Coordinates of C-alpha atoms in Angstrom, one line a residue:
Chain A
X1 CA -26.5 -9.1 28.1
X2 CA -26.7 -5.4 29.3
X3 CA -24.2 -4.3 31.9
X4 CA -24.4 -0.8 33.2
X5 CA -21.8 0.7 35.6
X6 CA -22.2 4.0 37.2
X7 CA -23.8 5.5 34.1
X8 CA -24.2 9.3 34.3
X9 CA -25.6 12.0 32.1
X10 CA -25.3 15.7 32.9
X11 CA -26.7 18.7 31.0
X12 CA -24.6 21.5 32.5
X13 CA -25.5 21.6 36.2
X14 CA -28.5 19.3 35.8
X15 CA -27.9 15.6 36.4
X16 CA -30.4 13.6 34.3
X17 CA -28.9 10.3 35.2
X18 CA -26.9 9.9 38.4
X19 CA -24.5 7.0 38.3
X20 CA -26.9 4.0 37.8
X21 CA -25.5 0.4 37.8
X22 CA -27.6 -2.5 36.5
X23 CA -27.4 -5.9 34.9
X24 CA -30.0 -7.3 32.5
X25 CA -29.6 -11.0 31.9
X26 CA -29.9 -12.7 28.5
X27 CA -33.5 -13.6 27.8
X28 CA -35.0 -11.2 30.3
X29 CA -37.8 -8.8 29.6
X30 CA -36.8 -5.9 31.7
X31 CA -39.3 -3.3 32.6
X32 CA -37.7 0.1 33.3
X33 CA -40.1 2.2 35.5
X34 CA -40.2 5.7 36.7
X35 CA -42.1 9.0 36.7
X36 CA -41.9 11.4 33.7
X37 CA -38.4 13.0 33.7
X38 CA -36.9 10.2 35.9
X39 CA -34.3 9.5 33.2
X40 CA -35.7 6.4 31.5
X41 CA -35.5 7.8 28.0
X42 CA -32.1 9.3 28.7
X43 CA -30.8 5.9 29.7
X44 CA -32.3 4.3 26.6
X45 CA -30.8 6.9 24.4
X46 CA -27.4 6.2 25.8
X47 CA -27.8 2.4 25.6
X48 CA -28.9 2.7 22.0
X49 CA -25.8 5.0 21.3
X50 CA -27.9 8.0 20.5
X51 CA -26.4 10.0 23.4
X52 CA -22.9 9.8 24.9
X53 CA -22.7 9.5 28.6
X54 CA -20.8 12.0 30.7
X55 CA -19.6 9.3 33.1
X56 CA -19.6 5.6 33.7
X57 CA -19.9 2.9 31.1
X58 CA -22.2 0.3 29.7
X59 CA -21.9 -2.8 27.5
X60 CA -24.5 -4.5 25.3
X61 CA -23.8 -8.1 24.2
X62 CA -20.2 -7.4 25.4
X63 CA -19.7 -4.3 23.3
X64 CA -19.0 -0.9 24.9
X65 CA -21.7 1.7 24.0
X66 CA -19.1 4.4 23.3
X67 CA -16.0 2.8 21.9
X68 CA -17.8 0.0 20.1
X69 CA -21.0 1.8 19.1
X70 CA -21.2 0.3 15.6
X71 CA -21.0 -3.2 17.1
X72 CA -23.7 -2.3 19.7
X73 CA -25.9 -1.0 16.8
X74 CA -25.6 -4.3 15.0
X75 CA -26.9 -6.1 18.1
X76 CA -29.8 -3.9 19.0
X77 CA -33.2 -2.9 17.7
X78 CA -35.0 0.2 18.9
X79 CA -38.6 1.3 18.9
X80 CA -39.0 4.9 20.2
X81 CA -42.2 6.3 21.7
X82 CA -44.6 7.4 18.9
X83 CA -42.5 5.7 16.3
X84 CA -42.6 7.6 13.0
X85 CA -41.0 6.2 9.9
X86 CA -40.7 7.8 6.5
X87 CA -44.3 8.8 5.7
X88 CA -44.0 9.0 1.9
X89 CA -42.5 5.5 1.6
X90 CA -44.5 2.3 2.0
X91 CA -44.1 0.0 5.0
X92 CA -42.2 -2.4 2.7
X93 CA -39.9 0.4 1.4
X94 CA -39.2 1.5 5.0
X95 CA -38.3 -2.0 6.0
X96 CA -36.2 -2.5 2.9
X97 CA -34.2 0.7 3.8
X98 CA -33.6 -0.4 7.4
X99 CA -32.8 -4.0 6.3
X100 CA -30.3 -2.8 3.8
X101 CA -28.7 -0.4 6.3
X102 CA -28.4 -3.3 8.7
X103 CA -26.4 -5.3 6.1
X104 CA -28.9 -8.0 5.6
X105 CA -27.9 -10.0 2.5
X106 CA -31.4 -11.1 1.5
X107 CA -33.7 -8.2 2.5
X108 CA -36.7 -9.5 0.7
X109 CA -36.7 -12.8 2.6
X110 CA -36.1 -11.0 6.0
X111 CA -38.9 -8.5 5.3
X112 CA -41.4 -11.3 4.4
X113 CA -40.5 -13.3 7.4
X114 CA -40.7 -10.3 9.8
X115 CA -44.0 -9.1 8.3
X116 CA -45.5 -12.6 8.7
X117 CA -44.2 -12.8 12.3
X118 CA -46.0 -9.5 13.1
X119 CA -49.0 -10.3 11.0
X120 CA -48.5 -7.2 9.0
X121 CA -48.3 -8.5 5.4
X122 CA -51.7 -7.1 4.5
X123 CA -50.6 -3.5 4.8
X124 CA -47.0 -3.8 3.7
X125 CA -47.5 -1.9 0.5
X126 CA -49.4 1.0 2.0
X127 CA -47.6 4.3 2.7
X128 CA -46.8 4.8 6.4
X129 CA -48.8 8.1 6.3
X130 CA -51.9 6.0 5.5
X131 CA -51.5 3.5 8.4
X132 CA -53.3 3.6 11.8
X133 CA -51.3 4.1 15.0
X134 CA -51.3 0.3 15.7
X135 CA -50.2 -0.6 12.2
X136 CA -47.4 2.0 12.4
X137 CA -46.3 0.6 15.7
X138 CA -46.0 -2.9 14.2
X139 CA -44.0 -1.6 11.3
X140 CA -41.8 0.3 13.8
X141 CA -41.3 -3.0 15.6
X142 CA -40.6 -4.7 12.3
X143 CA -37.8 -2.4 11.5
X144 CA -36.3 -3.0 14.9
X145 CA -36.3 -6.8 14.7
X146 CA -35.7 -7.4 11.0
X147 CA -32.0 -8.1 11.6
X148 CA -32.8 -10.3 14.6
X149 CA -31.1 -8.2 17.3
X150 CA -29.9 -9.7 20.6
X151 CA -31.5 -6.8 22.5
X152 CA -34.6 -4.9 21.7
X153 CA -35.3 -1.5 23.3
X154 CA -38.9 -0.4 23.5
X155 CA -39.7 3.1 24.8
X156 CA -43.3 3.3 26.0
X157 CA -44.4 0.7 23.4
X158 CA -48.1 0.8 24.4
X159 CA -48.5 4.6 24.4
X160 CA -51.5 5.7 22.4
X161 CA -52.6 2.1 21.4
X162 CA -56.2 0.9 21.9
X163 CA -56.8 -2.1 24.2
X164 CA -56.7 -4.5 21.2
X165 CA -53.4 -3.0 20.1
X166 CA -51.9 -3.3 23.6
X167 CA -52.9 -7.0 23.8
X168 CA -51.5 -7.7 20.4
X169 CA -48.2 -5.9 21.2
X170 CA -47.9 -7.8 24.5
X171 CA -48.3 -11.1 22.7
X172 CA -45.7 -10.1 20.1
X173 CA -43.2 -9.1 22.8
X174 CA -43.6 -12.4 24.6
X175 CA -43.4 -14.4 21.4
X176 CA -40.3 -12.5 20.3
X177 CA -38.7 -13.2 23.7
X178 CA -39.6 -16.9 23.7
X179 CA -39.2 -17.8 20.0
X180 CA -36.2 -15.7 19.1
X181 CA -34.6 -15.5 22.6
X182 CA -34.5 -11.7 22.3
X183 CA -33.6 -9.8 25.4
X184 CA -36.1 -6.9 25.8
X185 CA -35.5 -3.6 27.6
X186 CA -38.8 -1.7 28.0
X187 CA -39.6 1.7 29.4
X188 CA -43.2 1.8 30.4
X189 CA -45.7 3.7 32.4
X190 CA -48.3 1.0 32.1
X191 CA -47.6 -1.1 35.2
X192 CA -50.3 -3.6 34.3
X193 CA -48.5 -4.3 31.1
X194 CA -45.2 -4.6 32.9
X195 CA -46.7 -7.1 35.3
X196 CA -48.0 -9.2 32.5
X197 CA -44.9 -9.0 30.3
X198 CA -41.7 -8.5 32.2
X199 CA -39.5 -10.9 34.0
X200 CA -37.5 -8.2 35.9
X201 CA -37.9 -4.6 36.8
X202 CA -35.9 -1.5 37.7
X203 CA -37.3 1.7 39.1
X204 CA -35.7 5.1 38.5
X205 CA -36.4 8.2 40.6
X206 CA -34.9 11.6 39.8
X207 CA -32.1 10.0 37.8
X208 CA -31.2 7.4 40.5
X209 CA -31.9 3.7 40.3
X210 CA -33.9 3.0 43.5
X211 CA -34.8 -0.6 42.9
X212 CA -34.1 -3.6 40.7
X213 CA -34.9 -7.2 41.0
X214 CA -36.8 -10.0 39.2
X215 CA -40.5 -9.6 39.0
X216 CA -41.0 -12.9 41.0
X217 CA -38.7 -11.7 43.8
X218 CA -40.4 -8.3 43.8
X219 CA -43.9 -9.9 44.2
X220 CA -42.6 -12.0 47.0
X221 CA -40.9 -9.1 48.8
X222 CA -43.9 -6.9 48.6
X223 CA -46.4 -9.7 49.2
X224 CA -48.7 -7.4 51.2
X225 CA -49.2 -5.2 48.1
X226 CA -51.8 -6.6 45.7
X227 CA -50.6 -5.0 42.5
X228 CA -47.4 -3.8 40.8
X229 CA -48.9 -0.4 40.9
X230 CA -49.0 -0.4 44.7
X231 CA -45.5 -1.9 44.8
X232 CA -44.2 0.9 42.5
X233 CA -45.7 3.6 44.7
X234 CA -44.3 1.9 47.7
X235 CA -40.8 1.9 46.2
X236 CA -41.0 5.4 44.8
X237 CA -42.9 6.9 47.8
X238 CA -39.9 6.9 50.0
X239 CA -37.3 6.3 47.3
X240 CA -34.5 8.2 49.1
X241 CA -34.6 5.7 52.1
X242 CA -34.8 2.5 50.0
X243 CA -31.6 0.5 49.7
X244 CA -30.5 -0.3 46.2
X245 CA -30.6 -4.0 45.3
Chain B
X1 CA -13.3 -0.4 10.1
X2 CA -15.7 -1.8 7.6
X3 CA -14.6 -2.3 4.0
X4 CA -14.9 0.6 1.6
X5 CA -17.6 -1.2 -0.4
X6 CA -19.8 -1.5 2.7
X7 CA -19.4 2.2 3.4
X8 CA -20.2 3.1 -0.2
X9 CA -23.1 0.7 -0.2
X10 CA -24.6 2.4 2.9
X11 CA -24.1 5.9 1.4
X12 CA -25.9 4.7 -1.7
X13 CA -28.7 3.2 0.3
X14 CA -29.3 6.5 2.1
X15 CA -28.9 8.5 -1.2
X16 CA -31.5 6.2 -2.8
X17 CA -33.9 6.7 0.0
X18 CA -33.5 10.5 -0.1
X19 CA -34.0 10.5 -3.8
X20 CA -37.2 8.4 -3.6
X21 CA -38.6 10.6 -0.8
X22 CA -38.0 13.8 -2.7
X23 CA -39.7 12.5 -5.9
X24 CA -42.8 11.7 -3.8
X25 CA -42.8 15.2 -2.1
X26 CA -45.7 17.1 -3.7
X27 CA -44.2 20.5 -2.9
X28 CA -41.1 19.7 -4.9
X29 CA -43.0 18.2 -7.8
X30 CA -44.9 21.5 -8.0
X31 CA -41.6 23.3 -8.0
X32 CA -40.3 21.2 -10.8
X33 CA -43.5 21.8 -12.8
X34 CA -43.2 25.6 -12.1
X35 CA -39.6 25.5 -13.4
X36 CA -40.6 23.6 -16.5
X37 CA -43.4 26.1 -17.2
X38 CA -41.2 29.1 -16.6
X39 CA -38.6 27.6 -19.0
X40 CA -41.1 27.1 -21.8
X41 CA -42.9 30.4 -21.2
X42 CA -39.7 32.5 -21.0
X43 CA -38.4 30.9 -24.2
X44 CA -41.7 31.6 -25.9
X45 CA -41.6 35.3 -24.8
X46 CA -38.0 35.6 -26.0
X47 CA -38.9 34.2 -29.4
X48 CA -41.8 36.7 -29.7
X49 CA -39.5 39.5 -28.7
X50 CA -36.9 38.4 -31.3
X51 CA -39.5 38.0 -34.0
X52 CA -40.7 41.5 -33.1
X53 CA -37.2 42.8 -33.6
X54 CA -36.9 41.1 -37.0
X55 CA -40.2 42.5 -38.2
X56 CA -39.3 45.9 -37.0
X57 CA -35.9 45.6 -38.9
X58 CA -37.7 44.4 -42.0
X59 CA -40.2 47.3 -41.9
X60 CA -37.3 49.8 -41.5
X61 CA -35.5 48.1 -44.3
X62 CA -38.5 48.3 -46.6
X63 CA -39.1 52.0 -45.7
X64 CA -35.4 52.9 -46.4
X65 CA -35.5 51.1 -49.7
X66 CA -38.7 52.9 -50.7
X67 CA -36.8 56.1 -50.0
X68 CA -33.9 54.8 -52.1
X69 CA -31.5 54.4 -49.2
X70 CA -29.4 51.4 -48.1
X71 CA -29.6 50.2 -44.5
X72 CA -26.6 50.8 -42.3
X73 CA -27.6 48.9 -39.2
X74 CA -26.9 45.2 -39.3
X75 CA -29.9 42.8 -39.1
X76 CA -30.7 41.3 -35.7
X77 CA -28.6 38.2 -35.1
X78 CA -30.2 35.2 -33.6
X79 CA -28.0 33.3 -31.1
X80 CA -30.4 30.7 -29.8
X81 CA -28.8 30.3 -26.4
X82 CA -29.3 34.1 -25.8
X83 CA -33.0 33.3 -25.5
X84 CA -32.3 31.4 -22.3
X85 CA -31.7 34.5 -20.3
X86 CA -35.1 34.2 -18.6
X87 CA -34.4 30.6 -17.7
X88 CA -31.1 31.6 -16.0
X89 CA -33.0 34.3 -14.0
X90 CA -35.5 31.7 -12.9
X91 CA -32.8 29.3 -11.8
X92 CA -31.0 32.1 -9.9
X93 CA -34.2 32.8 -7.9
X94 CA -36.5 29.8 -7.9
X95 CA -33.7 27.2 -8.2
X96 CA -32.1 28.7 -5.1
X97 CA -35.4 28.3 -3.2
X98 CA -35.7 24.7 -4.4
X99 CA -32.2 24.1 -3.0
X100 CA -33.2 25.7 0.4
X101 CA -36.4 23.6 0.6
X102 CA -34.5 20.4 -0.2
X103 CA -32.0 21.1 2.6
X104 CA -34.8 22.0 5.1
X105 CA -36.9 19.0 4.2
X106 CA -34.0 16.6 4.3
X107 CA -33.3 17.4 8.0
X108 CA -36.7 18.5 9.3
X109 CA -38.6 15.3 8.2
X110 CA -36.2 13.3 10.5
X111 CA -35.7 15.8 13.3
X112 CA -39.4 16.4 13.7
X113 CA -40.1 12.7 14.0
X114 CA -38.3 9.8 15.6
X115 CA -37.1 8.6 12.2
X116 CA -33.7 10.1 12.9
X117 CA -33.4 8.0 16.1
X118 CA -34.1 4.9 14.1
X119 CA -31.5 5.8 11.5
X120 CA -28.8 6.5 14.0
X121 CA -29.4 3.3 15.9
X122 CA -28.5 1.4 12.7
X123 CA -24.8 0.6 12.0
X124 CA -24.3 3.7 10.0
X125 CA -22.0 6.7 10.8
X126 CA -23.0 10.3 10.8
X127 CA -20.4 10.8 8.0
X128 CA -22.3 8.2 5.9
X129 CA -25.6 9.9 6.7
X130 CA -24.2 13.3 5.6
X131 CA -22.7 11.9 2.4
X132 CA -25.8 9.9 1.6
X133 CA -28.1 12.9 2.1
X134 CA -25.9 15.3 0.1
X135 CA -25.5 12.7 -2.7
X136 CA -29.2 11.9 -2.9
X137 CA -30.2 15.5 -3.0
X138 CA -27.5 16.5 -5.5
X139 CA -28.6 13.7 -7.8
X140 CA -32.1 15.0 -7.6
X141 CA -30.9 18.5 -8.4
X142 CA -28.9 17.1 -11.4
X143 CA -32.0 15.4 -12.7
X144 CA -34.1 18.6 -12.2
X145 CA -31.5 20.7 -14.1
X146 CA -31.3 18.0 -16.8
X147 CA -35.0 18.3 -17.3
X148 CA -34.7 22.1 -17.5
X149 CA -31.8 21.8 -20.0
X150 CA -33.6 19.3 -22.2
X151 CA -36.9 21.2 -22.0
X152 CA -35.0 24.4 -23.1
X153 CA -33.3 22.6 -26.0
X154 CA -36.6 21.0 -27.1
X155 CA -38.4 24.3 -26.8
X156 CA -35.9 26.1 -28.9
X157 CA -36.4 23.3 -31.5
X158 CA -40.2 23.1 -31.4
X159 CA -41.1 26.8 -30.8
X160 CA -38.3 28.4 -32.7
X161 CA -37.6 25.7 -35.2
X162 CA -33.9 25.8 -34.4
X163 CA -31.8 22.7 -33.8
X164 CA -28.9 23.4 -31.5
X165 CA -25.4 22.7 -32.8
X166 CA -23.2 20.2 -30.9
X167 CA -21.1 23.2 -29.5
X168 CA -24.3 24.7 -28.2
X169 CA -25.5 21.4 -26.7
X170 CA -22.1 21.2 -24.9
X171 CA -22.8 24.7 -23.5
X172 CA -26.2 23.4 -22.3
X173 CA -24.5 20.5 -20.7
X174 CA -22.1 22.9 -18.8
X175 CA -25.1 25.0 -17.9
X176 CA -26.7 21.8 -16.3
X177 CA -23.5 21.1 -14.3
X178 CA -23.0 24.7 -13.1
X179 CA -26.7 25.1 -12.2
X180 CA -26.6 21.8 -10.3
X181 CA -23.6 23.2 -8.3
X182 CA -25.4 26.5 -7.7
X183 CA -28.6 24.9 -6.4
X184 CA -26.6 22.3 -4.4
X185 CA -24.9 25.1 -2.6
X186 CA -28.3 26.5 -1.4
X187 CA -29.2 22.9 -0.4
X188 CA -26.1 22.8 1.7
X189 CA -26.7 26.2 3.3
X190 CA -30.2 25.2 4.4
X191 CA -28.9 21.7 5.5
X192 CA -26.3 23.4 7.7
X193 CA -28.8 25.8 9.2
X194 CA -31.3 23.0 9.8
X195 CA -28.7 21.0 11.6
X196 CA -27.3 24.0 13.5
X197 CA -30.5 25.7 14.7
X198 CA -32.3 24.3 17.8
X199 CA -35.7 25.2 16.3
X200 CA -36.2 24.0 12.8
X201 CA -38.5 26.8 11.8
X202 CA -35.7 29.3 12.7
X203 CA -33.5 27.5 10.3
X204 CA -36.0 28.0 7.5
X205 CA -36.3 31.7 8.3
X206 CA -32.5 32.1 8.4
X207 CA -32.2 30.2 5.1
X208 CA -34.5 32.7 3.4
X209 CA -32.5 35.6 4.9
X210 CA -29.3 34.2 3.4
X211 CA -31.2 33.7 0.1
X212 CA -32.4 37.3 0.2
X213 CA -28.8 38.6 0.8
X214 CA -27.0 36.3 -1.6
X215 CA -29.5 36.2 -4.5
X216 CA -31.1 39.7 -4.3
X217 CA -29.3 42.2 -2.1
X218 CA -25.6 41.7 -3.0
X219 CA -26.1 41.5 -6.8
X220 CA -28.4 44.5 -6.6
X221 CA -25.7 46.5 -4.7
X222 CA -23.2 45.5 -7.4
X223 CA -25.6 46.5 -10.2
X224 CA -26.4 49.8 -8.5
X225 CA -22.7 50.6 -8.2
X226 CA -22.0 49.9 -11.9
X227 CA -21.9 53.3 -13.6
X228 CA -22.9 51.7 -16.9
X229 CA -26.2 50.6 -15.3
X230 CA -27.2 54.2 -14.5
X231 CA -28.7 54.9 -17.9
X232 CA -30.9 52.5 -19.8
X233 CA -28.9 50.9 -22.6
X234 CA -25.6 51.8 -20.9
X235 CA -24.1 55.1 -19.8
X236 CA -21.1 55.0 -22.1
X237 CA -23.1 53.9 -25.1
X238 CA -25.6 56.7 -24.6
X239 CA -22.7 59.2 -24.6
X240 CA -21.2 57.6 -27.7
X241 CA -18.1 56.6 -25.7
X242 CA -16.3 53.6 -27.3
X243 CA -14.8 50.7 -25.4
X244 CA -11.1 51.9 -25.2
X245 CA -12.2 55.3 -23.9
X246 CA -14.6 53.6 -21.5
X247 CA -11.7 51.5 -20.1
X248 CA -9.5 54.6 -19.9
X249 CA -12.2 56.4 -17.9
X250 CA -12.9 53.5 -15.6
X251 CA -9.2 53.1 -15.0
X252 CA -9.4 56.3 -13.0
X253 CA -11.9 54.6 -10.7
X254 CA -9.9 51.4 -10.1
X255 CA -10.4 51.4 -6.3
X256 CA -14.2 51.9 -6.7
X257 CA -14.3 49.1 -9.3
X258 CA -12.3 46.7 -7.1
X259 CA -14.7 47.3 -4.3
X260 CA -17.7 46.7 -6.6
X261 CA -16.1 43.6 -8.0
X262 CA -15.4 42.3 -4.4
X263 CA -19.0 42.9 -3.4
X264 CA -20.3 41.1 -6.4
X265 CA -18.0 38.1 -6.0
X266 CA -19.3 37.6 -2.5
X267 CA -22.6 36.5 -4.1
X268 CA -22.5 33.0 -5.6
X269 CA -25.5 34.1 -7.7
X270 CA -23.4 36.8 -9.4
X271 CA -20.6 34.3 -10.1
X272 CA -23.1 31.8 -11.5
X273 CA -24.7 34.5 -13.6
X274 CA -21.4 35.7 -15.1
X275 CA -20.5 32.1 -16.0
X276 CA -23.8 31.3 -17.7
X277 CA -24.2 34.7 -19.3
X278 CA -20.8 34.2 -20.9
X279 CA -21.5 30.6 -21.9
X280 CA -24.9 31.5 -23.5
X281 CA -23.5 34.7 -25.1
X282 CA -26.1 36.7 -23.1
X283 CA -23.1 39.0 -22.5
X284 CA -22.8 39.9 -26.1
X285 CA -19.0 40.1 -26.1
X286 CA -18.9 36.3 -25.8
X287 CA -21.0 35.6 -28.9
X288 CA -19.0 33.6 -31.4
X289 CA -16.1 33.1 -28.9
X290 CA -14.7 29.5 -28.6
X291 CA -15.9 27.6 -25.5
X292 CA -12.4 27.2 -24.1
X293 CA -11.7 30.9 -24.3
X294 CA -15.0 31.6 -22.6
X295 CA -14.2 29.2 -19.8
X296 CA -10.7 30.6 -19.5
X297 CA -12.0 34.2 -19.3
X298 CA -14.4 33.2 -16.5
X299 CA -12.0 30.8 -14.6
X300 CA -12.1 33.1 -11.6
X301 CA -15.9 32.9 -11.3
X302 CA -15.8 29.1 -11.9
X303 CA -13.2 28.6 -9.2
X304 CA -15.2 30.8 -6.8
X305 CA -18.4 28.8 -7.5
X306 CA -16.5 25.5 -6.8
X307 CA -15.0 27.1 -3.7
X308 CA -18.4 28.1 -2.4
X309 CA -19.7 24.6 -3.0
X310 CA -16.7 23.0 -1.2
X311 CA -17.1 25.4 1.7
X312 CA -20.8 24.5 2.0
X313 CA -20.0 20.8 1.9
X314 CA -17.2 21.2 4.5
X315 CA -19.4 23.2 6.8
X316 CA -22.2 20.5 6.7
X317 CA -19.7 17.7 7.2
X318 CA -17.9 19.3 10.2
X319 CA -21.1 20.3 11.9
X320 CA -22.6 16.9 11.6
X321 CA -19.5 15.2 12.9
X322 CA -19.0 17.7 15.8
X323 CA -22.6 17.6 16.9
X324 CA -22.5 14.7 19.3
X325 CA -26.1 15.1 20.4
X326 CA -27.5 15.6 16.9
X327 CA -30.9 14.7 18.3
X328 CA -31.2 18.0 20.1
X329 CA -30.0 20.1 17.2

């Protein structure tokens, strides 16, 4: 579903992403891990066509992120960290705007269905500026899935949410993956959440992909470590010496 | 390549969203209220001034008649559109600021948040985003100027008791169109700077510097260089020099006059002012002149106004397309 080959992003002399290669299979919930500044958001920005790579290539649902960016956009949904929509518009109006831009022929039906799926109908007619962080996050998610994308990108989706919000979001992600078959690519710092949600992981370190495998294989491989947190530090601790999978 | 209808549809969707957002922005609603109040108040003041002139004339007339003399000065003539001078001044200054704020808000609300990221991950091109934003904001400016035009016409009727003729209403319509173009240009200047500058607050400061130069400094230099402005009521008039002689004298300063003309034409405000002053007969030589003749006489200023608007549009368009990493500014 996502195929990345030698993807590179440089800003002058600084290399933000150093030739990463990766495959995310259809139906996976892929957890993309790494320290701050490791290059996770840069990767997501390129995969969502917001940034152009300086080298390498990537395809999403078979479409090239540079030469077929419009087709890629039709197949993806994106929820950035601290999602902020248009504050003066209501949640419904925001969704209507994104639904219409996505070319949905019956926006009203799609909005109703999405709001119901996310249990967000009760605050649909409130202005975004009046919503709590958790509610805004749900509307942010709603705009990303309203057109039923093949791939959903989530950048630190749990950031700033309270424990209830985190649990609700986790349930939504899993339901979305199971019921709609959506492939999910998720940047996260919360390793506990990744362990509970993801089916595969990748670890970035200073712009380099130092590890990638399914979660099941990872747990088997690092069976002496009792948590993903310890596994993560084990991978990242001597990242330069670890072979790439 | 998507069909033309789909592209037009997406532009319309973005324009509609922009329009809806502006109408809910409190700061712009206050601006609109301010402009409406300024329109009514400046018209009221103009009527009082005109009534004062009429009363003064009537008193002089009575006095002359008591002395057994006949008046030689003609009575003050009322050209209702002349009374809109204050409104034109307000649009030159406040209207330009509204344009700047619209451009700034249009970009900053998305650049300061992740809404821009969401927008650019939808199947929409930067070209469509630019067209949609410019269209939505221009429509708002058109509505704003229509409100000002209608308020002015109604104020003339209700305060002065004068119904505008169809020819005068046509001039008000042209005023709405030219004013929309004028304010839209300031929107595009601010839009350009907000896209171009890495820090959005710098864009706002730069926009106000441009406003200061274009709206206040350049026209002021032009006015200061005008010899006829050196004495209140006009230098030549105070010296009892008639128009042909004035032209003869000024002919000897053609280089100086060309320079002054060039400086004034650099300011879109001066071009706009000349067009509207001619249309409304605020420049008295245009009172009673047919509309086509007025437009023909000011075709240079009209073309320059259009050229400035087109340049603003092209600059925005090219910058948005060239800026591959629009996110970073």
